[in-house]
Short mmCIF file of N, CA, C and O in Angstrom, two decimals:
data_model
loop_
_atom_site.label_atom_id
_atom_site.label_comp_id
_atom_site.label_asym_id
_atom_site.label_seq_id
_atom_site.Cartn_x
_atom_site.Cartn_y
_atom_site.Cartn_z
N MET E 1 -45.61 5.22 -64.94
CA MET E 1 -45.61 4.01 -65.73
C MET E 1 -46.90 3.89 -66.54
O MET E 1 -46.90 3.30 -67.60
N ASN E 2 -47.98 4.48 -66.03
CA ASN E 2 -49.26 4.37 -66.71
C ASN E 2 -49.23 4.95 -68.13
O ASN E 2 -49.90 4.44 -69.01
N GLU E 3 -48.43 6.00 -68.36
CA GLU E 3 -48.35 6.56 -69.70
C GLU E 3 -47.59 5.64 -70.66
O GLU E 3 -47.76 5.73 -71.87
N LEU E 4 -46.78 4.75 -70.13
CA LEU E 4 -46.06 3.78 -70.96
C LEU E 4 -46.91 2.55 -71.29
O LEU E 4 -46.59 1.81 -72.22
N MET E 5 -47.95 2.32 -70.53
CA MET E 5 -48.75 1.11 -70.69
C MET E 5 -49.24 0.91 -72.13
O MET E 5 -49.08 -0.20 -72.66
N PRO E 6 -49.81 1.92 -72.80
CA PRO E 6 -50.26 1.68 -74.18
C PRO E 6 -49.13 1.23 -75.10
O PRO E 6 -49.32 0.35 -75.94
N VAL E 7 -47.97 1.80 -74.92
CA VAL E 7 -46.81 1.42 -75.75
C VAL E 7 -46.44 -0.03 -75.47
O VAL E 7 -46.17 -0.81 -76.39
N LEU E 8 -46.44 -0.41 -74.20
CA LEU E 8 -46.07 -1.78 -73.84
C LEU E 8 -47.09 -2.79 -74.35
O LEU E 8 -46.72 -3.90 -74.75
N VAL E 9 -48.36 -2.42 -74.35
CA VAL E 9 -49.40 -3.30 -74.89
C VAL E 9 -49.17 -3.51 -76.39
O VAL E 9 -49.23 -4.64 -76.88
N VAL E 10 -48.87 -2.44 -77.10
CA VAL E 10 -48.61 -2.55 -78.54
C VAL E 10 -47.36 -3.40 -78.79
O VAL E 10 -47.35 -4.26 -79.68
N VAL E 11 -46.32 -3.20 -78.00
CA VAL E 11 -45.09 -4.00 -78.14
C VAL E 11 -45.40 -5.48 -77.90
O VAL E 11 -44.94 -6.35 -78.65
N PHE E 12 -46.19 -5.77 -76.86
CA PHE E 12 -46.55 -7.15 -76.56
C PHE E 12 -47.28 -7.80 -77.73
O PHE E 12 -46.91 -8.88 -78.19
N VAL E 13 -48.30 -7.12 -78.24
CA VAL E 13 -49.10 -7.68 -79.34
C VAL E 13 -48.27 -7.79 -80.61
O VAL E 13 -48.36 -8.79 -81.34
N ALA E 14 -47.42 -6.80 -80.88
CA ALA E 14 -46.57 -6.85 -82.07
C ALA E 14 -45.59 -8.01 -82.00
O ALA E 14 -45.36 -8.72 -83.00
N ALA E 15 -45.01 -8.24 -80.82
CA ALA E 15 -44.09 -9.37 -80.66
C ALA E 15 -44.80 -10.69 -80.90
O ALA E 15 -44.26 -11.58 -81.57
N LEU E 16 -46.03 -10.81 -80.40
CA LEU E 16 -46.79 -12.04 -80.64
C LEU E 16 -47.14 -12.19 -82.12
O LEU E 16 -47.16 -13.32 -82.64
N ALA E 17 -47.41 -11.09 -82.79
CA ALA E 17 -47.72 -11.15 -84.22
C ALA E 17 -46.51 -11.65 -85.01
O ALA E 17 -46.64 -12.51 -85.89
N VAL E 18 -45.33 -11.13 -84.68
CA VAL E 18 -44.11 -11.58 -85.35
C VAL E 18 -43.86 -13.06 -85.06
O VAL E 18 -43.52 -13.84 -85.97
N LEU E 19 -44.03 -13.46 -83.80
CA LEU E 19 -43.86 -14.88 -83.45
C LEU E 19 -44.86 -15.75 -84.20
O LEU E 19 -44.52 -16.86 -84.62
N SER E 20 -46.08 -15.26 -84.35
CA SER E 20 -47.10 -16.04 -85.08
C SER E 20 -46.69 -16.26 -86.52
O SER E 20 -46.82 -17.37 -87.05
N VAL E 21 -46.22 -15.21 -87.17
CA VAL E 21 -45.78 -15.33 -88.56
C VAL E 21 -44.61 -16.32 -88.65
O VAL E 21 -44.58 -17.19 -89.54
N MET E 22 -43.65 -16.20 -87.73
CA MET E 22 -42.52 -17.12 -87.73
C MET E 22 -42.98 -18.57 -87.53
O MET E 22 -42.55 -19.47 -88.26
N GLN E 23 -43.86 -18.79 -86.56
CA GLN E 23 -44.33 -20.15 -86.29
C GLN E 23 -45.11 -20.72 -87.47
O GLN E 23 -44.95 -21.90 -87.80
N LEU E 24 -45.93 -19.90 -88.10
CA LEU E 24 -46.67 -20.38 -89.27
C LEU E 24 -45.71 -20.72 -90.41
O LEU E 24 -45.89 -21.72 -91.11
N ALA E 25 -44.69 -19.88 -90.60
CA ALA E 25 -43.69 -20.17 -91.63
C ALA E 25 -42.98 -21.49 -91.32
O ALA E 25 -42.75 -22.31 -92.23
N LEU E 26 -42.62 -21.70 -90.06
CA LEU E 26 -42.00 -22.97 -89.66
C LEU E 26 -42.94 -24.14 -89.92
O LEU E 26 -42.50 -25.20 -90.39
N ALA E 27 -44.21 -23.95 -89.63
CA ALA E 27 -45.19 -25.03 -89.85
C ALA E 27 -45.29 -25.40 -91.33
O ALA E 27 -45.54 -26.57 -91.66
N PHE E 28 -45.05 -24.42 -92.20
CA PHE E 28 -45.12 -24.68 -93.64
C PHE E 28 -43.76 -25.00 -94.25
O PHE E 28 -43.64 -25.05 -95.47
N GLY E 29 -42.74 -25.21 -93.40
CA GLY E 29 -41.47 -25.70 -93.90
C GLY E 29 -40.36 -24.68 -94.08
O GLY E 29 -39.34 -25.00 -94.69
N ALA E 30 -40.52 -23.48 -93.55
CA ALA E 30 -39.44 -22.49 -93.65
C ALA E 30 -38.18 -23.03 -92.95
O ALA E 30 -38.29 -23.67 -91.91
N PRO E 31 -37.01 -22.74 -93.49
CA PRO E 31 -35.76 -23.27 -92.91
C PRO E 31 -35.23 -22.44 -91.75
O PRO E 31 -34.05 -22.10 -91.68
N TRP E 32 -36.10 -22.11 -90.81
CA TRP E 32 -35.74 -21.27 -89.67
C TRP E 32 -35.75 -22.06 -88.37
O TRP E 32 -35.89 -21.49 -87.29
N GLY E 33 -35.59 -23.34 -88.46
CA GLY E 33 -35.68 -24.20 -87.29
C GLY E 33 -34.68 -23.88 -86.19
O GLY E 33 -34.90 -24.24 -85.04
N SER E 34 -33.59 -23.20 -86.53
CA SER E 34 -32.61 -22.84 -85.49
C SER E 34 -33.17 -21.85 -84.49
O SER E 34 -32.59 -21.64 -83.42
N LEU E 35 -34.32 -21.24 -84.80
CA LEU E 35 -34.93 -20.25 -83.93
C LEU E 35 -35.99 -20.82 -82.99
O LEU E 35 -36.52 -20.09 -82.15
N ALA E 36 -36.30 -22.10 -83.11
CA ALA E 36 -37.42 -22.65 -82.33
C ALA E 36 -37.20 -24.11 -81.98
O ALA E 36 -36.42 -24.82 -82.63
N TRP E 37 -37.92 -24.55 -80.96
CA TRP E 37 -38.00 -25.95 -80.59
C TRP E 37 -36.63 -26.57 -80.33
O TRP E 37 -36.37 -27.70 -80.72
N GLY E 38 -35.76 -25.83 -79.70
CA GLY E 38 -34.43 -26.35 -79.38
C GLY E 38 -33.40 -26.10 -80.45
O GLY E 38 -32.22 -26.37 -80.26
N GLY E 39 -33.83 -25.61 -81.60
CA GLY E 39 -32.91 -25.23 -82.66
C GLY E 39 -32.15 -26.37 -83.31
O GLY E 39 -31.14 -26.14 -83.96
N GLN E 40 -32.61 -27.59 -83.16
CA GLN E 40 -31.87 -28.76 -83.66
C GLN E 40 -32.18 -29.12 -85.11
O GLN E 40 -31.51 -29.97 -85.67
N HIS E 41 -33.17 -28.46 -85.70
CA HIS E 41 -33.58 -28.80 -87.06
C HIS E 41 -33.59 -27.55 -87.92
O HIS E 41 -34.07 -26.50 -87.50
N ARG E 42 -33.06 -27.67 -89.14
CA ARG E 42 -33.16 -26.54 -90.08
C ARG E 42 -34.62 -26.39 -90.52
O ARG E 42 -35.19 -25.32 -90.45
N VAL E 43 -35.20 -27.48 -90.96
CA VAL E 43 -36.62 -27.55 -91.30
C VAL E 43 -37.23 -28.50 -90.27
O VAL E 43 -36.72 -29.60 -90.04
N LEU E 44 -38.31 -28.07 -89.66
CA LEU E 44 -38.90 -28.85 -88.58
C LEU E 44 -39.50 -30.16 -89.07
O LEU E 44 -40.12 -30.20 -90.14
N PRO E 45 -39.39 -31.23 -88.26
CA PRO E 45 -40.10 -32.47 -88.58
C PRO E 45 -41.59 -32.30 -88.31
O PRO E 45 -42.02 -31.33 -87.68
N GLY E 46 -42.37 -33.26 -88.75
CA GLY E 46 -43.83 -33.18 -88.69
C GLY E 46 -44.42 -32.80 -87.35
O GLY E 46 -45.25 -31.89 -87.26
N ARG E 47 -44.01 -33.46 -86.28
CA ARG E 47 -44.62 -33.19 -84.98
C ARG E 47 -44.33 -31.76 -84.51
O ARG E 47 -45.19 -31.13 -83.90
N LEU E 48 -43.15 -31.24 -84.82
CA LEU E 48 -42.84 -29.87 -84.43
C LEU E 48 -43.56 -28.86 -85.34
O LEU E 48 -43.91 -27.76 -84.90
N ARG E 49 -43.79 -29.26 -86.58
CA ARG E 49 -44.58 -28.39 -87.48
C ARG E 49 -46.00 -28.23 -86.94
O ARG E 49 -46.57 -27.15 -87.01
N VAL E 50 -46.54 -29.31 -86.42
CA VAL E 50 -47.89 -29.23 -85.81
C VAL E 50 -47.85 -28.25 -84.63
O VAL E 50 -48.72 -27.39 -84.50
N GLY E 51 -46.85 -28.38 -83.77
CA GLY E 51 -46.70 -27.45 -82.65
C GLY E 51 -46.58 -26.01 -83.11
O GLY E 51 -47.19 -25.11 -82.52
N SER E 52 -45.83 -25.79 -84.18
CA SER E 52 -45.70 -24.43 -84.72
C SER E 52 -47.01 -23.94 -85.31
O SER E 52 -47.30 -22.75 -85.27
N GLY E 53 -47.80 -24.85 -85.85
CA GLY E 53 -49.11 -24.46 -86.39
C GLY E 53 -50.11 -24.11 -85.30
O GLY E 53 -50.98 -23.26 -85.49
N VAL E 54 -49.98 -24.74 -84.15
CA VAL E 54 -50.89 -24.50 -83.02
C VAL E 54 -50.48 -23.25 -82.23
O VAL E 54 -51.34 -22.55 -81.68
N ALA E 55 -49.20 -22.97 -82.18
CA ALA E 55 -48.70 -21.86 -81.37
C ALA E 55 -49.41 -20.52 -81.63
O ALA E 55 -49.76 -19.83 -80.67
N PRO E 56 -49.68 -20.14 -82.89
CA PRO E 56 -50.36 -18.86 -83.09
C PRO E 56 -51.76 -18.79 -82.46
O PRO E 56 -52.20 -17.70 -82.07
N VAL E 57 -52.43 -19.92 -82.34
CA VAL E 57 -53.73 -19.93 -81.67
C VAL E 57 -53.55 -19.53 -80.20
O VAL E 57 -54.31 -18.72 -79.66
N LEU E 58 -52.54 -20.08 -79.59
CA LEU E 58 -52.21 -19.73 -78.21
C LEU E 58 -51.83 -18.25 -78.11
O LEU E 58 -52.26 -17.55 -77.20
N TYR E 59 -51.06 -17.76 -79.07
CA TYR E 59 -50.65 -16.35 -79.06
C TYR E 59 -51.84 -15.41 -79.20
O TYR E 59 -51.86 -14.35 -78.58
N VAL E 60 -52.82 -15.80 -80.00
CA VAL E 60 -54.03 -14.97 -80.14
C VAL E 60 -54.77 -14.91 -78.80
O VAL E 60 -55.23 -13.85 -78.38
N ALA E 61 -54.85 -16.05 -78.12
CA ALA E 61 -55.49 -16.06 -76.80
C ALA E 61 -54.72 -15.19 -75.81
O ALA E 61 -55.32 -14.42 -75.05
N PHE E 62 -53.39 -15.27 -75.84
CA PHE E 62 -52.56 -14.43 -74.97
C PHE E 62 -52.83 -12.95 -75.25
O PHE E 62 -53.01 -12.15 -74.33
N ALA E 63 -52.84 -12.59 -76.52
CA ALA E 63 -53.07 -11.19 -76.90
C ALA E 63 -54.45 -10.73 -76.45
O ALA E 63 -54.59 -9.62 -75.91
N ALA E 64 -55.46 -11.57 -76.63
CA ALA E 64 -56.82 -11.19 -76.23
C ALA E 64 -56.91 -10.94 -74.74
O ALA E 64 -57.52 -9.96 -74.29
N VAL E 65 -56.29 -11.81 -73.95
CA VAL E 65 -56.33 -11.65 -72.49
C VAL E 65 -55.63 -10.36 -72.07
O VAL E 65 -56.14 -9.59 -71.24
N VAL E 66 -54.45 -10.11 -72.62
CA VAL E 66 -53.70 -8.91 -72.24
C VAL E 66 -54.42 -7.65 -72.73
O VAL E 66 -54.51 -6.66 -71.99
N LEU E 67 -54.94 -7.67 -73.95
CA LEU E 67 -55.70 -6.52 -74.45
C LEU E 67 -56.94 -6.27 -73.59
O LEU E 67 -57.30 -5.12 -73.33
N ASP E 68 -57.59 -7.33 -73.15
CA ASP E 68 -58.76 -7.19 -72.29
C ASP E 68 -58.35 -6.60 -70.94
O ASP E 68 -58.98 -5.66 -70.44
N ARG E 69 -57.30 -7.12 -70.35
CA ARG E 69 -56.82 -6.61 -69.05
C ARG E 69 -56.43 -5.15 -69.14
O ARG E 69 -56.64 -4.38 -68.20
N ALA E 70 -55.86 -4.75 -70.29
CA ALA E 70 -55.47 -3.36 -70.49
C ALA E 70 -56.66 -2.46 -70.78
O ALA E 70 -56.51 -1.24 -70.84
N GLY E 71 -57.84 -3.05 -70.98
CA GLY E 71 -59.05 -2.27 -71.23
C GLY E 71 -59.25 -1.88 -72.68
O GLY E 71 -60.08 -1.03 -72.99
N TRP E 72 -58.55 -2.51 -73.58
CA TRP E 72 -58.66 -2.17 -74.99
C TRP E 72 -59.79 -2.92 -75.68
O TRP E 72 -60.32 -2.44 -76.68
N ILE E 73 -60.11 -4.10 -75.18
CA ILE E 73 -61.23 -4.88 -75.70
C ILE E 73 -61.95 -5.46 -74.49
O ILE E 73 -61.46 -5.40 -73.37
N ASP E 74 -63.13 -6.02 -74.74
CA ASP E 74 -63.89 -6.64 -73.66
C ASP E 74 -64.43 -7.97 -74.16
O ASP E 74 -65.52 -8.04 -74.71
N VAL E 75 -63.62 -9.03 -73.99
CA VAL E 75 -64.03 -10.35 -74.49
C VAL E 75 -64.18 -11.38 -73.39
O VAL E 75 -64.77 -12.43 -73.61
N VAL E 76 -63.61 -11.11 -72.22
CA VAL E 76 -63.74 -12.03 -71.09
C VAL E 76 -64.07 -11.22 -69.85
O VAL E 76 -63.86 -10.02 -69.79
N ALA E 77 -64.60 -11.90 -68.85
CA ALA E 77 -64.92 -11.25 -67.58
C ALA E 77 -63.62 -10.71 -66.96
O ALA E 77 -62.55 -11.29 -67.12
N GLU E 78 -63.74 -9.63 -66.21
CA GLU E 78 -62.57 -8.98 -65.61
C GLU E 78 -61.73 -9.93 -64.76
O GLU E 78 -60.49 -9.94 -64.90
N PRO E 79 -62.33 -10.78 -63.93
CA PRO E 79 -61.49 -11.71 -63.16
C PRO E 79 -60.70 -12.68 -64.05
O PRO E 79 -59.57 -13.03 -63.75
N VAL E 80 -61.30 -13.08 -65.16
CA VAL E 80 -60.61 -13.98 -66.10
C VAL E 80 -59.43 -13.24 -66.73
O VAL E 80 -58.33 -13.79 -66.85
N ALA E 81 -59.64 -12.00 -67.12
CA ALA E 81 -58.55 -11.21 -67.71
C ALA E 81 -57.44 -10.98 -66.69
O ALA E 81 -56.26 -11.07 -67.02
N ARG E 82 -57.82 -10.70 -65.45
CA ARG E 82 -56.82 -10.44 -64.41
C ARG E 82 -55.95 -11.69 -64.17
O ARG E 82 -54.73 -11.63 -64.23
N VAL E 83 -56.60 -12.81 -63.93
CA VAL E 83 -55.87 -14.06 -63.70
C VAL E 83 -55.16 -14.51 -64.97
O VAL E 83 -54.00 -14.94 -64.94
N GLY E 84 -55.83 -14.37 -66.09
CA GLY E 84 -55.25 -14.78 -67.37
C GLY E 84 -53.97 -14.04 -67.70
O GLY E 84 -53.03 -14.63 -68.25
N THR E 85 -53.92 -12.77 -67.38
CA THR E 85 -52.71 -12.00 -67.65
C THR E 85 -51.54 -12.50 -66.80
O THR E 85 -50.40 -12.55 -67.26
N TRP E 86 -51.83 -12.91 -65.57
CA TRP E 86 -50.78 -13.51 -64.73
C TRP E 86 -50.33 -14.85 -65.30
O TRP E 86 -49.15 -15.20 -65.24
N VAL E 87 -51.26 -15.61 -65.87
CA VAL E 87 -50.90 -16.88 -66.51
C VAL E 87 -50.00 -16.62 -67.72
O VAL E 87 -48.99 -17.29 -67.92
N VAL E 88 -50.37 -15.61 -68.52
CA VAL E 88 -49.55 -15.23 -69.68
C VAL E 88 -48.16 -14.82 -69.21
O VAL E 88 -47.14 -15.25 -69.78
N PHE E 89 -48.09 -14.01 -68.17
CA PHE E 89 -46.79 -13.61 -67.63
C PHE E 89 -45.99 -14.84 -67.20
O PHE E 89 -44.81 -14.96 -67.51
N GLY E 90 -46.63 -15.74 -66.48
CA GLY E 90 -45.94 -16.95 -66.03
C GLY E 90 -45.41 -17.78 -67.18
O GLY E 90 -44.27 -18.25 -67.15
N PHE E 91 -46.22 -17.93 -68.21
CA PHE E 91 -45.80 -18.68 -69.39
C PHE E 91 -44.60 -18.01 -70.04
O PHE E 91 -43.61 -18.67 -70.38
N ALA E 92 -44.67 -16.69 -70.21
CA ALA E 92 -43.57 -15.95 -70.84
C ALA E 92 -42.31 -16.03 -69.99
O ALA E 92 -41.21 -16.25 -70.50
N ALA E 93 -42.48 -15.84 -68.68
CA ALA E 93 -41.32 -15.87 -67.79
C ALA E 93 -40.67 -17.26 -67.79
O ALA E 93 -39.44 -17.37 -67.85
N LEU E 94 -41.48 -18.30 -67.74
CA LEU E 94 -40.93 -19.65 -67.75
C LEU E 94 -40.28 -20.00 -69.08
O LEU E 94 -39.32 -20.77 -69.13
N SER E 95 -40.77 -19.40 -70.17
CA SER E 95 -40.19 -19.70 -71.49
C SER E 95 -38.80 -19.10 -71.66
O SER E 95 -38.06 -19.49 -72.57
N VAL E 96 -38.44 -18.18 -70.78
CA VAL E 96 -37.08 -17.63 -70.82
C VAL E 96 -36.07 -18.76 -70.58
O VAL E 96 -35.01 -18.82 -71.22
N ILE E 97 -36.39 -19.68 -69.68
CA ILE E 97 -35.44 -20.72 -69.27
C ILE E 97 -35.03 -21.63 -70.43
O ILE E 97 -33.83 -21.75 -70.73
N PRO E 98 -35.98 -22.29 -71.12
CA PRO E 98 -35.52 -23.17 -72.21
C PRO E 98 -34.86 -22.40 -73.35
O PRO E 98 -33.94 -22.90 -73.99
N ASN E 99 -35.31 -21.18 -73.59
CA ASN E 99 -34.66 -20.38 -74.63
C ASN E 99 -33.22 -20.05 -74.24
O ASN E 99 -32.30 -20.14 -75.06
N ALA E 100 -33.01 -19.68 -72.99
CA ALA E 100 -31.67 -19.33 -72.53
C ALA E 100 -30.75 -20.54 -72.50
O ALA E 100 -29.53 -20.40 -72.65
N LEU E 101 -31.31 -21.73 -72.33
CA LEU E 101 -30.51 -22.95 -72.25
C LEU E 101 -30.37 -23.68 -73.59
O LEU E 101 -29.71 -24.71 -73.66
N SER E 102 -30.97 -23.15 -74.63
CA SER E 102 -30.93 -23.80 -75.94
C SER E 102 -29.50 -23.97 -76.43
O SER E 102 -28.65 -23.11 -76.23
N ARG E 103 -29.26 -25.07 -77.12
CA ARG E 103 -27.95 -25.29 -77.76
C ARG E 103 -27.79 -24.42 -79.00
O ARG E 103 -26.69 -24.24 -79.50
N SER E 104 -28.91 -23.92 -79.49
CA SER E 104 -28.89 -23.09 -80.69
C SER E 104 -28.62 -21.63 -80.31
O SER E 104 -29.39 -21.01 -79.57
N ARG E 105 -27.53 -21.08 -80.81
CA ARG E 105 -27.19 -19.68 -80.52
C ARG E 105 -28.31 -18.73 -80.98
O ARG E 105 -28.70 -17.85 -80.22
N PRO E 106 -28.86 -18.88 -82.19
CA PRO E 106 -29.95 -17.97 -82.59
C PRO E 106 -31.15 -18.05 -81.64
O PRO E 106 -31.72 -17.02 -81.27
N GLU E 107 -31.51 -19.26 -81.24
CA GLU E 107 -32.64 -19.38 -80.31
C GLU E 107 -32.28 -18.78 -78.95
O GLU E 107 -33.11 -18.13 -78.32
N ARG E 108 -31.07 -19.00 -78.51
CA ARG E 108 -30.65 -18.45 -77.22
C ARG E 108 -30.75 -16.93 -77.21
O ARG E 108 -31.28 -16.34 -76.28
N TYR E 109 -30.24 -16.29 -78.24
CA TYR E 109 -30.23 -14.83 -78.26
C TYR E 109 -31.59 -14.24 -78.61
O TYR E 109 -32.11 -13.40 -77.89
N VAL E 110 -32.16 -14.70 -79.70
CA VAL E 110 -33.44 -14.14 -80.15
C VAL E 110 -34.58 -14.61 -79.26
O VAL E 110 -35.38 -13.80 -78.77
N GLY E 111 -34.67 -15.90 -79.03
CA GLY E 111 -35.77 -16.45 -78.23
C GLY E 111 -35.78 -15.94 -76.81
O GLY E 111 -36.84 -15.59 -76.27
N THR E 112 -34.61 -15.87 -76.20
CA THR E 112 -34.54 -15.36 -74.83
C THR E 112 -34.94 -13.89 -74.78
O THR E 112 -35.68 -13.47 -73.89
N SER E 113 -34.48 -13.12 -75.74
CA SER E 113 -34.83 -11.69 -75.78
C SER E 113 -36.33 -11.48 -75.95
O SER E 113 -36.94 -10.67 -75.25
N VAL E 114 -36.93 -12.23 -76.86
CA VAL E 114 -38.37 -12.10 -77.08
C VAL E 114 -39.15 -12.58 -75.86
O VAL E 114 -40.12 -11.93 -75.45
N ALA E 115 -38.73 -13.67 -75.26
CA ALA E 115 -39.41 -14.17 -74.07
C ALA E 115 -39.34 -13.16 -72.93
O ALA E 115 -40.33 -12.92 -72.23
N LEU E 116 -38.17 -12.55 -72.74
CA LEU E 116 -38.04 -11.50 -71.71
C LEU E 116 -38.93 -10.30 -72.02
O LEU E 116 -39.58 -9.76 -71.12
N LEU E 117 -38.97 -9.91 -73.28
CA LEU E 117 -39.82 -8.80 -73.68
C LEU E 117 -41.29 -9.10 -73.38
O LEU E 117 -42.01 -8.27 -72.80
N LEU E 118 -41.73 -10.30 -73.72
CA LEU E 118 -43.12 -10.69 -73.45
C LEU E 118 -43.39 -10.76 -71.96
O LEU E 118 -44.45 -10.35 -71.49
N ALA E 119 -42.42 -11.26 -71.20
CA ALA E 119 -42.60 -11.36 -69.75
C ALA E 119 -42.72 -9.98 -69.11
O ALA E 119 -43.63 -9.73 -68.31
N VAL E 120 -41.83 -9.08 -69.48
CA VAL E 120 -41.84 -7.74 -68.87
C VAL E 120 -43.11 -6.99 -69.26
O VAL E 120 -43.77 -6.39 -68.39
N THR E 121 -43.47 -7.02 -70.53
CA THR E 121 -44.65 -6.26 -70.95
C THR E 121 -45.93 -6.84 -70.34
O THR E 121 -46.80 -6.08 -69.90
N SER E 122 -46.04 -8.16 -70.27
CA SER E 122 -47.25 -8.74 -69.67
C SER E 122 -47.28 -8.50 -68.16
O SER E 122 -48.35 -8.32 -67.59
N LEU E 123 -46.11 -8.48 -67.52
CA LEU E 123 -46.06 -8.17 -66.09
C LEU E 123 -46.57 -6.76 -65.81
O LEU E 123 -47.36 -6.55 -64.88
N VAL E 124 -46.16 -5.82 -66.61
CA VAL E 124 -46.61 -4.44 -66.41
C VAL E 124 -48.12 -4.34 -66.56
O VAL E 124 -48.80 -3.69 -65.77
N VAL E 125 -48.66 -5.02 -67.56
CA VAL E 125 -50.12 -5.00 -67.75
C VAL E 125 -50.81 -5.72 -66.59
O VAL E 125 -51.82 -5.24 -66.08
N ALA E 126 -50.26 -6.85 -66.16
CA ALA E 126 -50.85 -7.58 -65.04
C ALA E 126 -50.89 -6.71 -63.78
O ALA E 126 -51.88 -6.71 -63.04
N LEU E 127 -49.83 -5.97 -63.54
CA LEU E 127 -49.76 -5.11 -62.37
C LEU E 127 -50.63 -3.86 -62.49
O LEU E 127 -51.20 -3.39 -61.52
N GLY E 128 -50.72 -3.35 -63.72
CA GLY E 128 -51.37 -2.06 -63.93
C GLY E 128 -52.84 -2.09 -64.26
O GLY E 128 -53.56 -1.16 -63.97
N GLY E 129 -53.28 -3.14 -64.91
CA GLY E 129 -54.69 -3.21 -65.29
C GLY E 129 -55.06 -2.29 -66.42
O GLY E 129 -54.24 -1.96 -67.27
N ALA E 130 -56.30 -1.85 -66.43
CA ALA E 130 -56.86 -1.09 -67.54
C ALA E 130 -56.19 0.26 -67.71
O ALA E 130 -55.86 0.94 -66.75
N THR E 131 -56.01 0.64 -68.98
CA THR E 131 -55.42 1.93 -69.31
C THR E 131 -56.49 2.94 -69.72
O THR E 131 -56.18 4.09 -69.95
N THR E 132 -57.70 2.48 -69.87
CA THR E 132 -58.75 3.40 -70.34
C THR E 132 -59.63 3.83 -69.19
O THR E 132 -59.61 3.33 -68.13
#
């Protein structure tokens, strides 16, 4: 599994990058609301736009923690990266539930798939630690 770790780290960060672009587009009024926040709005209302604008900040923190735990960067102490990666995994794993239960078919299929991808890749990093 250790030889797969670099690929999984790249997949994790790439998925967060795509989510960040999507969330920023939603924050600026893109008509992709069926993919996020319960899928009930074509264009998000103000309060959800704020949430979409904040989400990429959280995604950057998630990426930094996982990249640190994988040994690719060194921005936080090792115990913080170790615990932080488990927090990221927990967040991703828990996000599977609302995505899977969404009334919006696009959010159910796409959101659940992405959440599972993030959960699995962060779990592997949490279990495996540094790749370098």
